[in-house]
C-alpha positions as CSV (number, residue, x, y, z in Angstrom):
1,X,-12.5,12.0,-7.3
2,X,-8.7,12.3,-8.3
3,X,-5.7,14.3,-9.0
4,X,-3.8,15.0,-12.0
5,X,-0.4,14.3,-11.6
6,X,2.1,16.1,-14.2
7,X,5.1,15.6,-12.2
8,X,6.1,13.7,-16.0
9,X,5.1,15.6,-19.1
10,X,4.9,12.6,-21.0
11,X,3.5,10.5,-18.7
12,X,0.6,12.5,-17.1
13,X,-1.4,10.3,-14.0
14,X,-4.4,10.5,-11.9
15,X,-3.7,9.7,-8.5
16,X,-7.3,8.3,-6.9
17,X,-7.7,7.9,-3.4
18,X,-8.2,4.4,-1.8
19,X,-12.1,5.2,0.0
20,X,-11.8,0.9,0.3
21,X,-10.8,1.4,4.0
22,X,-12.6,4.5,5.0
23,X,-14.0,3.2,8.1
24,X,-13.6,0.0,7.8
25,X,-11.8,-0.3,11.3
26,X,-14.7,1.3,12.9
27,X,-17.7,1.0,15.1
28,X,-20.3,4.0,15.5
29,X,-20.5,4.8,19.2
30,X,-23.1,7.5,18.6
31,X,-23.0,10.1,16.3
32,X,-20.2,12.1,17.4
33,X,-17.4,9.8,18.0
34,X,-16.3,6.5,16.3
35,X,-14.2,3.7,17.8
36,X,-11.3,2.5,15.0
37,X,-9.4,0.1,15.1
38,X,-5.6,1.1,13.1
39,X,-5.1,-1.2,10.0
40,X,-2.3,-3.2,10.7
41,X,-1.1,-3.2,6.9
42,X,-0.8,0.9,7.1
43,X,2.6,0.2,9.4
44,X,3.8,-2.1,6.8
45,X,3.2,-0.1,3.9
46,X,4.9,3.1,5.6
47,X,7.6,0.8,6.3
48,X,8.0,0.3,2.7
49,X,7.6,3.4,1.4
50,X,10.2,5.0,3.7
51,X,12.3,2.0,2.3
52,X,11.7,3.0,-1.0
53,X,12.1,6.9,-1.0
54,X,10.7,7.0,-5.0
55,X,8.0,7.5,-7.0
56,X,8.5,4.0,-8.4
57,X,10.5,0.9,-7.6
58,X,10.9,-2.4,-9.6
59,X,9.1,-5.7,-8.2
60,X,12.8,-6.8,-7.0
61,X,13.4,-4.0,-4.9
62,X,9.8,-4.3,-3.4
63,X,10.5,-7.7,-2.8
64,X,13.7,-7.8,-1.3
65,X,12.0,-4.8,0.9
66,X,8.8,-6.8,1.8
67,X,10.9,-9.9,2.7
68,X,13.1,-8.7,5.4
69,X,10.7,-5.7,6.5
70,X,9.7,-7.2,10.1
71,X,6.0,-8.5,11.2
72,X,4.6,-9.5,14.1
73,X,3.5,-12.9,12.7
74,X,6.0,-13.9,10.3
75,X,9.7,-14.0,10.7
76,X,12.4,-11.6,8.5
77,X,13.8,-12.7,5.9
78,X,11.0,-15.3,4.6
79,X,10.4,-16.2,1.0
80,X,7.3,-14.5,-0.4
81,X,5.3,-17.3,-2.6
82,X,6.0,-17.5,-6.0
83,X,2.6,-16.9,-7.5
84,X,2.4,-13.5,-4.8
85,X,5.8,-12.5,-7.1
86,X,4.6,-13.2,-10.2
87,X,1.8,-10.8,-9.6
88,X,3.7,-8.1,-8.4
89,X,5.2,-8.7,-11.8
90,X,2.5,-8.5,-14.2
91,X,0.6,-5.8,-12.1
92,X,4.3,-3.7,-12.6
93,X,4.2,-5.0,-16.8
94,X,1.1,-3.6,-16.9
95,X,1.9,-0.2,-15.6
96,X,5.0,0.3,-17.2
């Protein structure tokens, strides 16, 4: 299931919801309650995107962003690898 986005005339989308990590993070206690678990990458993309504030941002911005956003097991400021980079770049030259 998705949405039509035509927030561009030209360039008309379809957002699709990520169902990857619907319950994923969880354990059935019965079948009224679940016990979950939060996704630790949800905090670091929020971080991101309040970084960002856009609709789009080039793969320099997102890395400069990633690199000094602060994690619980890696320092600020830390060098992403270069093959991580390069496919932030070619996912970003293939959507334009």
């Amino acid at each position: 299931m998705g949405m039509l986005d035509e927030s561009e005339a030209s360039k008309p989308r379809i957002i699709i919801a990520n169902y990857l990590y619907m319950h994923a993070d969880c354990i059935e206690g019965s079948h009224f309650y679940r016990y979950c678990c939060s996704n630790p990458c949800e905090d670091l993309m929020g971080q991101l995107e309040r970084s960002v504030q856009a609709p789009h941002a080039t793969p320099e911005e997102i890395v400069s962003l990633v690199s000094a956003i602060p994690a619980p097991y890696a320092s600020s400021n830390r060098t992403l690898p270069p093959a991580l980079v390069r496919k932030l770049e070619d996912v970003a030259g293939h959507h334009g």
